[in-house]
Amino acid sequence: MIPDLNRRVFLCRLASLLGGTFISSIVQATPPPEKGAKHTVEKGETVWGIARKYGVDPQEVLQLNRLEKPYTIYSGQSLLIPGTVKDDPPSGEENADRKHVVQKGETVWSISGKYNTTPTEIIELNDLKKPYRIYPGDELTIRGSSPSRSRQQGIAWLCRLPEGVRGRRWRYIIIHHSATRTGNAAIFDSHHRRLGMTYGLAYHFVVGNGTGSGDGEIEVGGRWKRQLHGGHVRSRQMNEVAIGICLVGDFNRTYPTRRQMENLVPLVQYLMDRYNVPKRRVVGHRDVQSTDCPGKNFSLTSLRGKL
Ligand SMILES: [Zn+2]
């Protein structure tokens, strides 16, 4: 819940007024939940054709898969499709560890992004020592997938930043509830704009509860893609350094769904790892401001226990 967001009735009514098309047109980063996370390229297919098939932006498919000009794809190639995090177990081929030969200019960080893994995992797996220097020609082992890694990978590509956008120095992760029974990123976005927030959606991520978006679906806000400050707490200083994650629901009355928690945990883990945020800085809105957000039924202790 953002500080001045108390018009619960208004929000609920707004939710029922908005049609699906309108919603997905606002939050481009989040196509409808039925879209698959992966697509195996068939003969004759093009990036443009595949993007159209899934109703997503071809540019996003290119970015997500780090495809470069002339954007050649091959039949049998596995492409990531922008969208929701799926639980599908990965195929056998992806379970095998892979080798990566370091190219000029690459860093552990940039390689981890390429393979949707984390810098920490590459460091551990290859026994790299501080300051984790790697050289062109070095061979690195990249871990294959497992079902839980598949979710972790999905999260990594959801959080991926567009080319040219640099990660901010995030220091905190703040958990909120929407204090509404229903909602999604687009609904909150339009509400926050009406409240005068130029950059819209005050949070960086919204985790759905099956009402306005999929149950457990992670929606990525525009502020994340542009690495902008949040608008989710009163303190301006805190907004500058705190990632805001909002779970749809009113946790003074109900509880987070199982799927919300199942995806929240790896999302927070990924962000902690990527931005070096310690567990003690994963907090609830009520820990930094006088509010009951994220609701009496949301236990931060229990969340931290799972991280
Ligand atoms: Zn809040």
PDB file of C-alpha atoms and ligand atoms in Angstrom:
ATOM      1  CA  MET A   1       0.000   0.000   0.000  1.00  0.00           C
ATOM      2  CA  ILE A   2       1.457   3.372  -0.858  1.00  0.00           C
ATOM      3  CA  PRO A   3       1.210   6.080   1.805  1.00  0.00           C
ATOM      4  CA  ASP A   4      -1.790   7.905   0.360  1.00  0.00           C
ATOM      5  CA  LEU A   5      -3.471   4.930  -1.220  1.00  0.00           C
ATOM      6  CA  ASN A   6      -6.570   4.354   0.830  1.00  0.00           C
ATOM      7  CA  ARG A   7      -9.377   4.440  -1.653  1.00  0.00           C
ATOM      8  CA  ARG A   8     -10.062   0.748  -1.598  1.00  0.00           C
ATOM      9  CA  VAL A   9     -13.581   0.993  -2.962  1.00  0.00           C
ATOM     10  CA  PHE A  10     -12.454   3.130  -5.836  1.00  0.00           C
ATOM     11  CA  LEU A  11      -9.761   0.639  -6.732  1.00  0.00           C
ATOM     12  CA  CYS A  12     -12.091  -2.322  -6.694  1.00  0.00           C
ATOM     13  CA  ARG A  13     -14.586  -0.549  -8.887  1.00  0.00           C
ATOM     14  CA  LEU A  14     -11.817   0.470 -11.233  1.00  0.00           C
ATOM     15  CA  ALA A  15     -10.708  -3.152 -11.474  1.00  0.00           C
ATOM     16  CA  SER A  16     -14.090  -4.265 -12.695  1.00  0.00           C
ATOM     17  CA  LEU A  17     -14.373  -1.427 -15.192  1.00  0.00           C
ATOM     18  CA  LEU A  18     -11.130  -2.109 -16.963  1.00  0.00           C
ATOM     19  CA  GLY A  19     -11.036  -4.584 -19.803  1.00  0.00           C
ATOM     20  CA  GLY A  20      -8.175  -6.976 -20.439  1.00  0.00           C
ATOM     21  CA  THR A  21      -6.943  -5.230 -23.576  1.00  0.00           C
ATOM     22  CA  PHE A  22      -6.579  -1.943 -21.820  1.00  0.00           C
ATOM     23  CA  ILE A  23      -4.664  -3.519 -18.971  1.00  0.00           C
ATOM     24  CA  SER A  24      -2.133  -5.305 -21.129  1.00  0.00           C
ATOM     25  CA  SER A  25      -1.581  -2.217 -23.228  1.00  0.00           C
ATOM     26  CA  ILE A  26      -0.427  -0.278 -20.187  1.00  0.00           C
ATOM     27  CA  VAL A  27       1.999  -2.827 -18.817  1.00  0.00           C
ATOM     28  CA  GLN A  28       3.801  -3.964 -21.901  1.00  0.00           C
ATOM     29  CA  ALA A  29       6.362  -5.930 -19.937  1.00  0.00           C
ATOM     30  CA  THR A  30       3.667  -8.325 -18.806  1.00  0.00           C
ATOM     31  CA  PRO A  31       1.666 -10.122 -21.440  1.00  0.00           C
ATOM     32  CA  PRO A  32      -1.262 -12.315 -20.354  1.00  0.00           C
ATOM     33  CA  PRO A  33      -0.352 -15.293 -18.147  1.00  0.00           C
ATOM     34  CA  GLU A  34      -1.047 -18.016 -20.664  1.00  0.00           C
ATOM     35  CA  LYS A  35       2.017 -17.067 -22.652  1.00  0.00           C
ATOM     36  CA  GLY A  36       4.833 -19.595 -22.430  1.00  0.00           C
ATOM     37  CA  ALA A  37       8.260 -18.836 -21.093  1.00  0.00           C
ATOM     38  CA  LYS A  38       9.985 -20.666 -23.923  1.00  0.00           C
ATOM     39  CA  HIS A  39       9.490 -21.209 -27.594  1.00  0.00           C
ATOM     40  CA  THR A  40      11.291 -23.760 -29.729  1.00  0.00           C
ATOM     41  CA  VAL A  41      11.947 -22.248 -33.110  1.00  0.00           C
ATOM     42  CA  GLU A  42      10.465 -24.132 -36.023  1.00  0.00           C
ATOM     43  CA  LYS A  43      11.678 -24.097 -39.587  1.00  0.00           C
ATOM     44  CA  GLY A  44      10.834 -20.889 -41.398  1.00  0.00           C
ATOM     45  CA  GLU A  45       9.979 -18.898 -38.286  1.00  0.00           C
ATOM     46  CA  THR A  46      11.249 -15.390 -37.697  1.00  0.00           C
ATOM     47  CA  VAL A  47      11.560 -13.378 -34.493  1.00  0.00           C
ATOM     48  CA  TRP A  48       8.879 -11.072 -35.795  1.00  0.00           C
ATOM     49  CA  GLY A  49       6.501 -13.963 -36.504  1.00  0.00           C
ATOM     50  CA  ILE A  50       7.120 -15.572 -33.110  1.00  0.00           C
ATOM     51  CA  ALA A  51       6.586 -12.285 -31.298  1.00  0.00           C
ATOM     52  CA  ARG A  52       3.312 -11.806 -33.133  1.00  0.00           C
ATOM     53  CA  LYS A  53       2.225 -15.322 -32.242  1.00  0.00           C
ATOM     54  CA  TYR A  54       2.628 -14.562 -28.537  1.00  0.00           C
ATOM     55  CA  GLY A  55       1.387 -11.016 -28.843  1.00  0.00           C
ATOM     56  CA  VAL A  56       4.630  -9.563 -27.544  1.00  0.00           C
ATOM     57  CA  ASP A  57       6.999  -6.877 -28.763  1.00  0.00           C
ATOM     58  CA  PRO A  58       9.655  -8.303 -31.177  1.00  0.00           C
ATOM     59  CA  GLN A  59      12.143  -5.858 -29.681  1.00  0.00           C
ATOM     60  CA  GLU A  60      11.635  -7.460 -26.281  1.00  0.00           C
ATOM     61  CA  VAL A  61      12.221 -10.935 -27.696  1.00  0.00           C
ATOM     62  CA  LEU A  62      15.455  -9.707 -29.259  1.00  0.00           C
ATOM     63  CA  GLN A  63      16.621  -8.107 -26.031  1.00  0.00           C
ATOM     64  CA  LEU A  64      15.615 -11.003 -23.846  1.00  0.00           C
ATOM     65  CA  ASN A  65      17.547 -13.458 -25.972  1.00  0.00           C
ATOM     66  CA  ARG A  66      20.426 -11.095 -26.629  1.00  0.00           C
ATOM     67  CA  LEU A  67      19.998 -11.518 -30.347  1.00  0.00           C
ATOM     68  CA  GLU A  68      22.071  -9.241 -32.476  1.00  0.00           C
ATOM     69  CA  LYS A  69      21.883  -8.184 -36.079  1.00  0.00           C
ATOM     70  CA  PRO A  70      21.043  -9.796 -38.467  1.00  0.00           C
ATOM     71  CA  TYR A  71      18.818 -11.548 -35.869  1.00  0.00           C
ATOM     72  CA  THR A  72      19.319 -15.015 -37.310  1.00  0.00           C
ATOM     73  CA  ILE A  73      17.540 -17.815 -35.454  1.00  0.00           C
ATOM     74  CA  TYR A  74      17.679 -21.534 -36.128  1.00  0.00           C
ATOM     75  CA  SER A  75      15.064 -24.249 -35.995  1.00  0.00           C
ATOM     76  CA  GLY A  76      15.327 -26.111 -32.698  1.00  0.00           C
ATOM     77  CA  GLN A  77      16.685 -23.039 -30.928  1.00  0.00           C
ATOM     78  CA  SER A  78      14.982 -22.238 -27.635  1.00  0.00           C
ATOM     79  CA  LEU A  79      13.811 -18.638 -27.280  1.00  0.00           C
ATOM     80  CA  LEU A  80      12.590 -16.944 -24.145  1.00  0.00           C
ATOM     81  CA  ILE A  81       9.267 -15.193 -24.516  1.00  0.00           C
ATOM     82  CA  PRO A  82       8.610 -12.171 -22.306  1.00  0.00           C
ATOM     83  CA  GLY A  83       5.872 -12.950 -19.858  1.00  0.00           C
ATOM     84  CA  THR A  84       5.167 -14.817 -16.697  1.00  0.00           C
ATOM     85  CA  VAL A  85       7.248 -17.197 -14.659  1.00  0.00           C
ATOM     86  CA  LYS A  86       6.266 -20.748 -15.486  1.00  0.00           C
ATOM     87  CA  ASP A  87       6.821 -23.856 -13.421  1.00  0.00           C
ATOM     88  CA  ASP A  88       7.492 -26.133 -16.386  1.00  0.00           C
ATOM     89  CA  PRO A  89      10.387 -28.455 -15.658  1.00  0.00           C
ATOM     90  CA  PRO A  90      13.211 -27.815 -18.096  1.00  0.00           C
ATOM     91  CA  SER A  91      14.062 -30.334 -20.780  1.00  0.00           C
ATOM     92  CA  GLY A  92      16.988 -32.719 -20.366  1.00  0.00           C
ATOM     93  CA  GLU A  93      19.230 -30.759 -22.650  1.00  0.00           C
ATOM     94  CA  GLU A  94      19.139 -27.761 -20.355  1.00  0.00           C
ATOM     95  CA  ASN A  95      19.994 -29.847 -17.303  1.00  0.00           C
ATOM     96  CA  ALA A  96      23.539 -30.390 -18.438  1.00  0.00           C
ATOM     97  CA  ASP A  97      26.216 -27.982 -17.259  1.00  0.00           C
ATOM     98  CA  ARG A  98      27.595 -25.857 -20.051  1.00  0.00           C
ATOM     99  CA  LYS A  99      30.938 -24.341 -20.863  1.00  0.00           C
ATOM    100  CA  HIS A 100      31.391 -20.706 -21.665  1.00  0.00           C
ATOM    101  CA  VAL A 101      34.541 -19.309 -23.206  1.00  0.00           C
ATOM    102  CA  VAL A 102      35.090 -15.791 -21.933  1.00  0.00           C
ATOM    103  CA  GLN A 103      35.103 -13.135 -24.633  1.00  0.00           C
ATOM    104  CA  LYS A 104      36.854  -9.786 -24.492  1.00  0.00           C
ATOM    105  CA  GLY A 105      35.006  -7.273 -22.347  1.00  0.00           C
ATOM    106  CA  GLU A 106      32.917  -9.858 -20.518  1.00  0.00           C
ATOM    107  CA  THR A 107      32.543  -9.892 -16.756  1.00  0.00           C
ATOM    108  CA  VAL A 108      31.090 -12.488 -14.394  1.00  0.00           C
ATOM    109  CA  TRP A 109      28.126 -10.163 -14.100  1.00  0.00           C
ATOM    110  CA  SER A 110      27.520  -9.867 -17.837  1.00  0.00           C
ATOM    111  CA  ILE A 111      27.936 -13.621 -18.369  1.00  0.00           C
ATOM    112  CA  SER A 112      25.464 -14.402 -15.593  1.00  0.00           C
ATOM    113  CA  GLY A 113      22.908 -12.232 -17.360  1.00  0.00           C
ATOM    114  CA  LYS A 114      23.484 -14.054 -20.618  1.00  0.00           C
ATOM    115  CA  TYR A 115      22.753 -17.443 -19.063  1.00  0.00           C
ATOM    116  CA  ASN A 116      20.094 -16.257 -16.622  1.00  0.00           C
ATOM    117  CA  THR A 117      22.175 -17.408 -13.710  1.00  0.00           C
ATOM    118  CA  THR A 118      23.658 -15.352 -10.887  1.00  0.00           C
ATOM    119  CA  PRO A 119      27.198 -14.002 -10.483  1.00  0.00           C
ATOM    120  CA  THR A 120      27.459 -15.838  -7.146  1.00  0.00           C
ATOM    121  CA  GLU A 121      26.719 -19.157  -8.771  1.00  0.00           C
ATOM    122  CA  ILE A 122      29.365 -18.681 -11.455  1.00  0.00           C
ATOM    123  CA  ILE A 123      31.870 -17.618  -8.797  1.00  0.00           C
ATOM    124  CA  GLU A 124      31.144 -20.639  -6.608  1.00  0.00           C
ATOM    125  CA  LEU A 125      30.979 -23.168  -9.400  1.00  0.00           C
ATOM    126  CA  ASN A 126      34.293 -22.030 -10.877  1.00  0.00           C
ATOM    127  CA  ASP A 127      35.953 -21.381  -7.552  1.00  0.00           C
ATOM    128  CA  LEU A 128      36.840 -17.814  -8.547  1.00  0.00           C
ATOM    129  CA  LYS A 129      38.673 -15.706  -6.020  1.00  0.00           C
ATOM    130  CA  LYS A 130      38.242 -12.019  -5.331  1.00  0.00           C
ATOM    131  CA  PRO A 131      38.287  -9.692  -7.272  1.00  0.00           C
ATOM    132  CA  TYR A 132      36.764 -12.323  -9.589  1.00  0.00           C
ATOM    133  CA  ARG A 133      38.855 -11.334 -12.584  1.00  0.00           C
ATOM    134  CA  ILE A 134      38.346 -13.383 -15.736  1.00  0.00           C
ATOM    135  CA  TYR A 135      40.241 -13.259 -18.997  1.00  0.00           C
ATOM    136  CA  PRO A 136      39.337 -13.830 -22.648  1.00  0.00           C
ATOM    137  CA  GLY A 137      39.760 -17.509 -23.425  1.00  0.00           C
ATOM    138  CA  ASP A 138      38.998 -18.652 -19.853  1.00  0.00           C
ATOM    139  CA  GLU A 139      36.530 -21.494 -19.752  1.00  0.00           C
ATOM    140  CA  LEU A 140      33.737 -21.205 -17.218  1.00  0.00           C
ATOM    141  CA  THR A 141      31.233 -23.831 -16.168  1.00  0.00           C
ATOM    142  CA  ILE A 142      27.636 -22.684 -16.264  1.00  0.00           C
ATOM    143  CA  ARG A 143      25.154 -24.651 -14.190  1.00  0.00           C
ATOM    144  CA  GLY A 144      22.352 -26.507 -15.941  1.00  0.00           C
ATOM    145  CA  SER A 145      18.729 -26.153 -14.891  1.00  0.00           C
ATOM    146  CA  SER A 146      16.626 -27.834 -12.252  1.00  0.00           C
ATOM    147  CA  PRO A 147      12.918 -27.151 -11.634  1.00  0.00           C
ATOM    148  CA  SER A 148      13.649 -24.591  -8.926  1.00  0.00           C
ATOM    149  CA  ARG A 149      16.374 -23.118 -11.079  1.00  0.00           C
ATOM    150  CA  SER A 150      13.898 -22.864 -13.885  1.00  0.00           C
ATOM    151  CA  ARG A 151      11.832 -20.513 -11.747  1.00  0.00           C
ATOM    152  CA  GLN A 152      14.987 -18.679 -10.722  1.00  0.00           C
ATOM    153  CA  GLN A 153      15.896 -18.327 -14.401  1.00  0.00           C
ATOM    154  CA  GLY A 154      12.456 -17.049 -15.235  1.00  0.00           C
ATOM    155  CA  ILE A 155      12.890 -14.415 -12.585  1.00  0.00           C
ATOM    156  CA  ALA A 156      16.324 -13.483 -13.862  1.00  0.00           C
ATOM    157  CA  TRP A 157      14.969 -12.760 -17.309  1.00  0.00           C
ATOM    158  CA  LEU A 158      11.945 -10.928 -15.969  1.00  0.00           C
ATOM    159  CA  CYS A 159      14.277  -8.654 -14.012  1.00  0.00           C
ATOM    160  CA  ARG A 160      16.665  -8.168 -16.880  1.00  0.00           C
ATOM    161  CA  LEU A 161      17.301  -4.560 -17.770  1.00  0.00           C
ATOM    162  CA  PRO A 162      17.012  -3.206 -21.272  1.00  0.00           C
ATOM    163  CA  GLU A 163      20.236  -2.531 -23.131  1.00  0.00           C
ATOM    164  CA  GLY A 164      21.856   0.643 -21.877  1.00  0.00           C
ATOM    165  CA  VAL A 165      20.009   0.778 -18.540  1.00  0.00           C
ATOM    166  CA  ARG A 166      22.361   0.515 -15.603  1.00  0.00           C
ATOM    167  CA  GLY A 167      21.385  -1.142 -12.352  1.00  0.00           C
ATOM    168  CA  ARG A 168      20.833   1.175  -9.423  1.00  0.00           C
ATOM    169  CA  ARG A 169      22.539   0.710  -6.073  1.00  0.00           C
ATOM    170  CA  TRP A 170      19.638  -0.843  -4.246  1.00  0.00           C
ATOM    171  CA  ARG A 171      20.036  -1.234  -0.500  1.00  0.00           C
ATOM    172  CA  TYR A 172      16.644  -2.388   0.728  1.00  0.00           C
ATOM    173  CA  ILE A 173      13.794  -4.569  -0.437  1.00  0.00           C
ATOM    174  CA  ILE A 174      10.436  -3.472   0.943  1.00  0.00           C
ATOM    175  CA  ILE A 175       7.390  -5.719   0.906  1.00  0.00           C
ATOM    176  CA  HIS A 176       3.898  -4.230   0.608  1.00  0.00           C
ATOM    177  CA  HIS A 177       0.376  -5.490   0.220  1.00  0.00           C
ATOM    178  CA  SER A 178      -2.062  -3.654  -2.003  1.00  0.00           C
ATOM    179  CA  ALA A 179      -4.680  -3.512   0.801  1.00  0.00           C
ATOM    180  CA  THR A 180      -7.193  -4.382  -1.896  1.00  0.00           C
ATOM    181  CA  ARG A 181      -8.651  -7.794  -2.578  1.00  0.00           C
ATOM    182  CA  THR A 182      -8.002  -7.520  -6.294  1.00  0.00           C
ATOM    183  CA  GLY A 183      -5.671  -5.725  -8.654  1.00  0.00           C
ATOM    184  CA  ASN A 184      -2.666  -5.833 -10.913  1.00  0.00           C
ATOM    185  CA  ALA A 185       0.189  -3.599 -12.010  1.00  0.00           C
ATOM    186  CA  ALA A 186      -1.857  -1.747 -14.621  1.00  0.00           C
ATOM    187  CA  ILE A 187      -4.640  -0.919 -12.185  1.00  0.00           C
ATOM    188  CA  PHE A 188      -2.235   0.344  -9.553  1.00  0.00           C
ATOM    189  CA  ASP A 189      -0.279   2.184 -12.233  1.00  0.00           C
ATOM    190  CA  SER A 190      -3.288   4.133 -13.399  1.00  0.00           C
ATOM    191  CA  HIS A 191      -4.313   4.827  -9.816  1.00  0.00           C
ATOM    192  CA  HIS A 192      -0.876   6.124  -8.914  1.00  0.00           C
ATOM    193  CA  ARG A 193      -0.877   8.352 -11.982  1.00  0.00           C
ATOM    194  CA  ARG A 194      -4.198   9.790 -10.872  1.00  0.00           C
ATOM    195  CA  LEU A 195      -2.571  10.523  -7.535  1.00  0.00           C
ATOM    196  CA  GLY A 196      -0.048  12.631  -9.410  1.00  0.00           C
ATOM    197  CA  MET A 197       2.859  10.223  -9.714  1.00  0.00           C
ATOM    198  CA  THR A 198       4.508  11.080 -13.013  1.00  0.00           C
ATOM    199  CA  TYR A 199       6.264   7.742 -13.299  1.00  0.00           C
ATOM    200  CA  GLY A 200       3.161   5.750 -12.492  1.00  0.00           C
ATOM    201  CA  LEU A 201       3.234   2.483 -10.588  1.00  0.00           C
ATOM    202  CA  ALA A 202       4.974   3.262  -7.302  1.00  0.00           C
ATOM    203  CA  TYR A 203       6.307  -0.287  -6.900  1.00  0.00           C
ATOM    204  CA  HIS A 204       8.935  -2.038  -8.950  1.00  0.00           C
ATOM    205  CA  PHE A 205       7.185  -5.393  -8.891  1.00  0.00           C
ATOM    206  CA  VAL A 206       3.636  -6.607  -8.335  1.00  0.00           C
ATOM    207  CA  VAL A 207       2.917 -10.225  -7.420  1.00  0.00           C
ATOM    208  CA  GLY A 208      -0.604 -11.193  -8.453  1.00  0.00           C
ATOM    209  CA  ASN A 209      -3.155 -13.202  -6.500  1.00  0.00           C
ATOM    210  CA  GLY A 210      -5.173 -14.558  -9.410  1.00  0.00           C
ATOM    211  CA  THR A 211      -7.610 -11.642  -9.624  1.00  0.00           C
ATOM    212  CA  GLY A 212      -6.251  -8.971 -11.980  1.00  0.00           C
ATOM    213  CA  SER A 213      -3.286 -11.119 -13.043  1.00  0.00           C
ATOM    214  CA  GLY A 214      -2.139 -14.717 -12.607  1.00  0.00           C
ATOM    215  CA  ASP A 215      -1.854 -16.239  -9.143  1.00  0.00           C
ATOM    216  CA  GLY A 216       1.800 -15.674  -8.256  1.00  0.00           C
ATOM    217  CA  GLU A 217       2.452 -13.850 -11.511  1.00  0.00           C
ATOM    218  CA  ILE A 218       5.265 -11.339 -11.203  1.00  0.00           C
ATOM    219  CA  GLU A 219       4.599  -8.125 -13.072  1.00  0.00           C
ATOM    220  CA  VAL A 220       7.548  -5.874 -13.709  1.00  0.00           C
ATOM    221  CA  GLY A 221       6.861  -2.174 -13.383  1.00  0.00           C
ATOM    222  CA  GLY A 222       8.130   0.567 -15.647  1.00  0.00           C
ATOM    223  CA  ARG A 223      10.224   2.006 -12.846  1.00  0.00           C
ATOM    224  CA  TRP A 224      12.213  -1.227 -12.669  1.00  0.00           C
ATOM    225  CA  LYS A 225      12.875  -1.315 -16.404  1.00  0.00           C
ATOM    226  CA  ARG A 226      14.161   2.243 -16.192  1.00  0.00           C
ATOM    227  CA  GLN A 227      15.798   1.737 -12.774  1.00  0.00           C
ATOM    228  CA  LEU A 228      13.902   4.678 -11.337  1.00  0.00           C
ATOM    229  CA  HIS A 229      13.358   5.415  -7.660  1.00  0.00           C
ATOM    230  CA  GLY A 230      10.193   4.019  -6.143  1.00  0.00           C
ATOM    231  CA  GLY A 231       7.236   5.934  -4.713  1.00  0.00           C
ATOM    232  CA  HIS A 232       6.155   3.279  -2.252  1.00  0.00           C
ATOM    233  CA  VAL A 233       7.235   4.754   1.080  1.00  0.00           C
ATOM    234  CA  ARG A 234       6.968   8.244   2.505  1.00  0.00           C
ATOM    235  CA  SER A 235      10.690   8.867   2.875  1.00  0.00           C
ATOM    236  CA  ARG A 236      12.224  10.183  -0.300  1.00  0.00           C
ATOM    237  CA  GLN A 237      15.640   8.953   0.727  1.00  0.00           C
ATOM    238  CA  MET A 238      14.307   5.461   1.224  1.00  0.00           C
ATOM    239  CA  ASN A 239      12.503   5.503  -2.123  1.00  0.00           C
ATOM    240  CA  GLU A 240      15.843   6.201  -3.773  1.00  0.00           C
ATOM    241  CA  VAL A 241      17.414   2.998  -2.493  1.00  0.00           C
ATOM    242  CA  ALA A 242      14.547   0.595  -1.842  1.00  0.00           C
ATOM    243  CA  ILE A 243      13.051  -1.878  -4.268  1.00  0.00           C
ATOM    244  CA  GLY A 244       9.280  -1.998  -3.751  1.00  0.00           C
ATOM    245  CA  ILE A 245       7.443  -5.297  -4.139  1.00  0.00           C
ATOM    246  CA  CYS A 246       3.679  -5.292  -3.763  1.00  0.00           C
ATOM    247  CA  LEU A 247       1.619  -8.428  -3.256  1.00  0.00           C
ATOM    248  CA  VAL A 248      -1.954  -8.070  -4.401  1.00  0.00           C
ATOM    249  CA  GLY A 249      -4.273  -8.705  -1.461  1.00  0.00           C
ATOM    250  CA  ASP A 250      -5.488  -7.303   1.815  1.00  0.00           C
ATOM    251  CA  PHE A 251      -3.467  -9.246   4.357  1.00  0.00           C
ATOM    252  CA  ASN A 252      -5.341  -7.808   7.290  1.00  0.00           C
ATOM    253  CA  ARG A 253      -8.256  -9.949   6.106  1.00  0.00           C
ATOM    254  CA  THR A 254      -6.746 -12.719   3.996  1.00  0.00           C
ATOM    255  CA  TYR A 255      -3.371 -14.403   3.558  1.00  0.00           C
ATOM    256  CA  PRO A 256      -0.900 -14.347   0.667  1.00  0.00           C
ATOM    257  CA  THR A 257      -1.575 -17.266  -1.675  1.00  0.00           C
ATOM    258  CA  ARG A 258       0.811 -20.216  -1.816  1.00  0.00           C
ATOM    259  CA  ARG A 259       1.857 -19.241  -5.326  1.00  0.00           C
ATOM    260  CA  GLN A 260       2.469 -15.638  -4.358  1.00  0.00           C
ATOM    261  CA  MET A 261       4.911 -16.826  -1.709  1.00  0.00           C
ATOM    262  CA  GLU A 262       6.426 -19.432  -4.040  1.00  0.00           C
ATOM    263  CA  ASN A 263       7.399 -16.715  -6.474  1.00  0.00           C
ATOM    264  CA  LEU A 264       8.105 -13.953  -3.970  1.00  0.00           C
ATOM    265  CA  VAL A 265      10.846 -15.965  -2.269  1.00  0.00           C
ATOM    266  CA  PRO A 266      13.000 -16.547  -5.387  1.00  0.00           C
ATOM    267  CA  LEU A 267      12.298 -12.995  -6.573  1.00  0.00           C
ATOM    268  CA  VAL A 268      13.640 -11.562  -3.322  1.00  0.00           C
ATOM    269  CA  GLN A 269      16.531 -14.041  -3.360  1.00  0.00           C
ATOM    270  CA  TYR A 270      17.464 -13.028  -6.864  1.00  0.00           C
ATOM    271  CA  LEU A 271      17.362  -9.318  -6.029  1.00  0.00           C
ATOM    272  CA  MET A 272      19.358  -9.843  -2.819  1.00  0.00           C
ATOM    273  CA  ASP A 273      21.996 -11.706  -4.729  1.00  0.00           C
ATOM    274  CA  ARG A 274      22.154  -9.380  -7.692  1.00  0.00           C
ATOM    275  CA  TYR A 275      22.206  -6.148  -5.734  1.00  0.00           C
ATOM    276  CA  ASN A 276      23.995  -7.372  -2.647  1.00  0.00           C
ATOM    277  CA  VAL A 277      21.127  -6.661  -0.257  1.00  0.00           C
ATOM    278  CA  PRO A 278      21.532  -8.423   3.104  1.00  0.00           C
ATOM    279  CA  LYS A 279      18.610 -10.353   4.603  1.00  0.00           C
ATOM    280  CA  ARG A 280      18.151  -7.843   7.428  1.00  0.00           C
ATOM    281  CA  ARG A 281      17.354  -5.230   4.814  1.00  0.00           C
ATOM    282  CA  VAL A 282      14.449  -7.214   3.459  1.00  0.00           C
ATOM    283  CA  VAL A 283      11.722  -5.460   5.397  1.00  0.00           C
ATOM    284  CA  GLY A 284       8.022  -4.715   5.484  1.00  0.00           C
ATOM    285  CA  HIS A 285       6.601  -1.286   4.798  1.00  0.00           C
ATOM    286  CA  ARG A 286       5.660  -1.115   8.503  1.00  0.00           C
ATOM    287  CA  ASP A 287       9.318  -1.470   9.465  1.00  0.00           C
ATOM    288  CA  VAL A 288      10.199   1.862   7.893  1.00  0.00           C
ATOM    289  CA  GLN A 289       7.025   3.865   8.413  1.00  0.00           C
ATOM    290  CA  SER A 290       4.005   3.978  10.668  1.00  0.00           C
ATOM    291  CA  THR A 291       1.569   1.763   8.758  1.00  0.00           C
ATOM    292  CA  ASP A 292       0.230  -1.780   9.067  1.00  0.00           C
ATOM    293  CA  CYS A 293       1.336  -2.656   5.518  1.00  0.00           C
ATOM    294  CA  PRO A 294       1.824  -5.473   4.434  1.00  0.00           C
ATOM    295  CA  GLY A 295      -0.970  -6.492   6.822  1.00  0.00           C
ATOM    296  CA  LYS A 296      -1.070  -8.433  10.079  1.00  0.00           C
ATOM    297  CA  ASN A 297      -1.221 -11.790   8.280  1.00  0.00           C
ATOM    298  CA  PHE A 298       2.047 -11.254   6.454  1.00  0.00           C
ATOM    299  CA  SER A 299       5.007 -12.460   8.487  1.00  0.00           C
ATOM    300  CA  LEU A 300       8.337 -10.915   7.600  1.00  0.00           C
ATOM    301  CA  THR A 301      10.052 -13.317  10.008  1.00  0.00           C
ATOM    302  CA  SER A 302       8.686 -16.259   8.089  1.00  0.00           C
ATOM    303  CA  LEU A 303       9.700 -14.725   4.752  1.00  0.00           C
ATOM    304  CA  ARG A 304      13.246 -14.087   5.985  1.00  0.00           C
ATOM    305  CA  GLY A 305      13.363 -17.676   7.243  1.00  0.00           C
ATOM    306  CA  LYS A 306      12.878 -18.870   3.664  1.00  0.00           C
ATOM    307  CA  LEU A 307      15.607 -16.683   2.176  1.00  0.00           C
TER     308      LEU A 307
HETATM  309 ZN    ZN B   1       2.916  -0.451   1.749  1.00  0.00          ZN
END
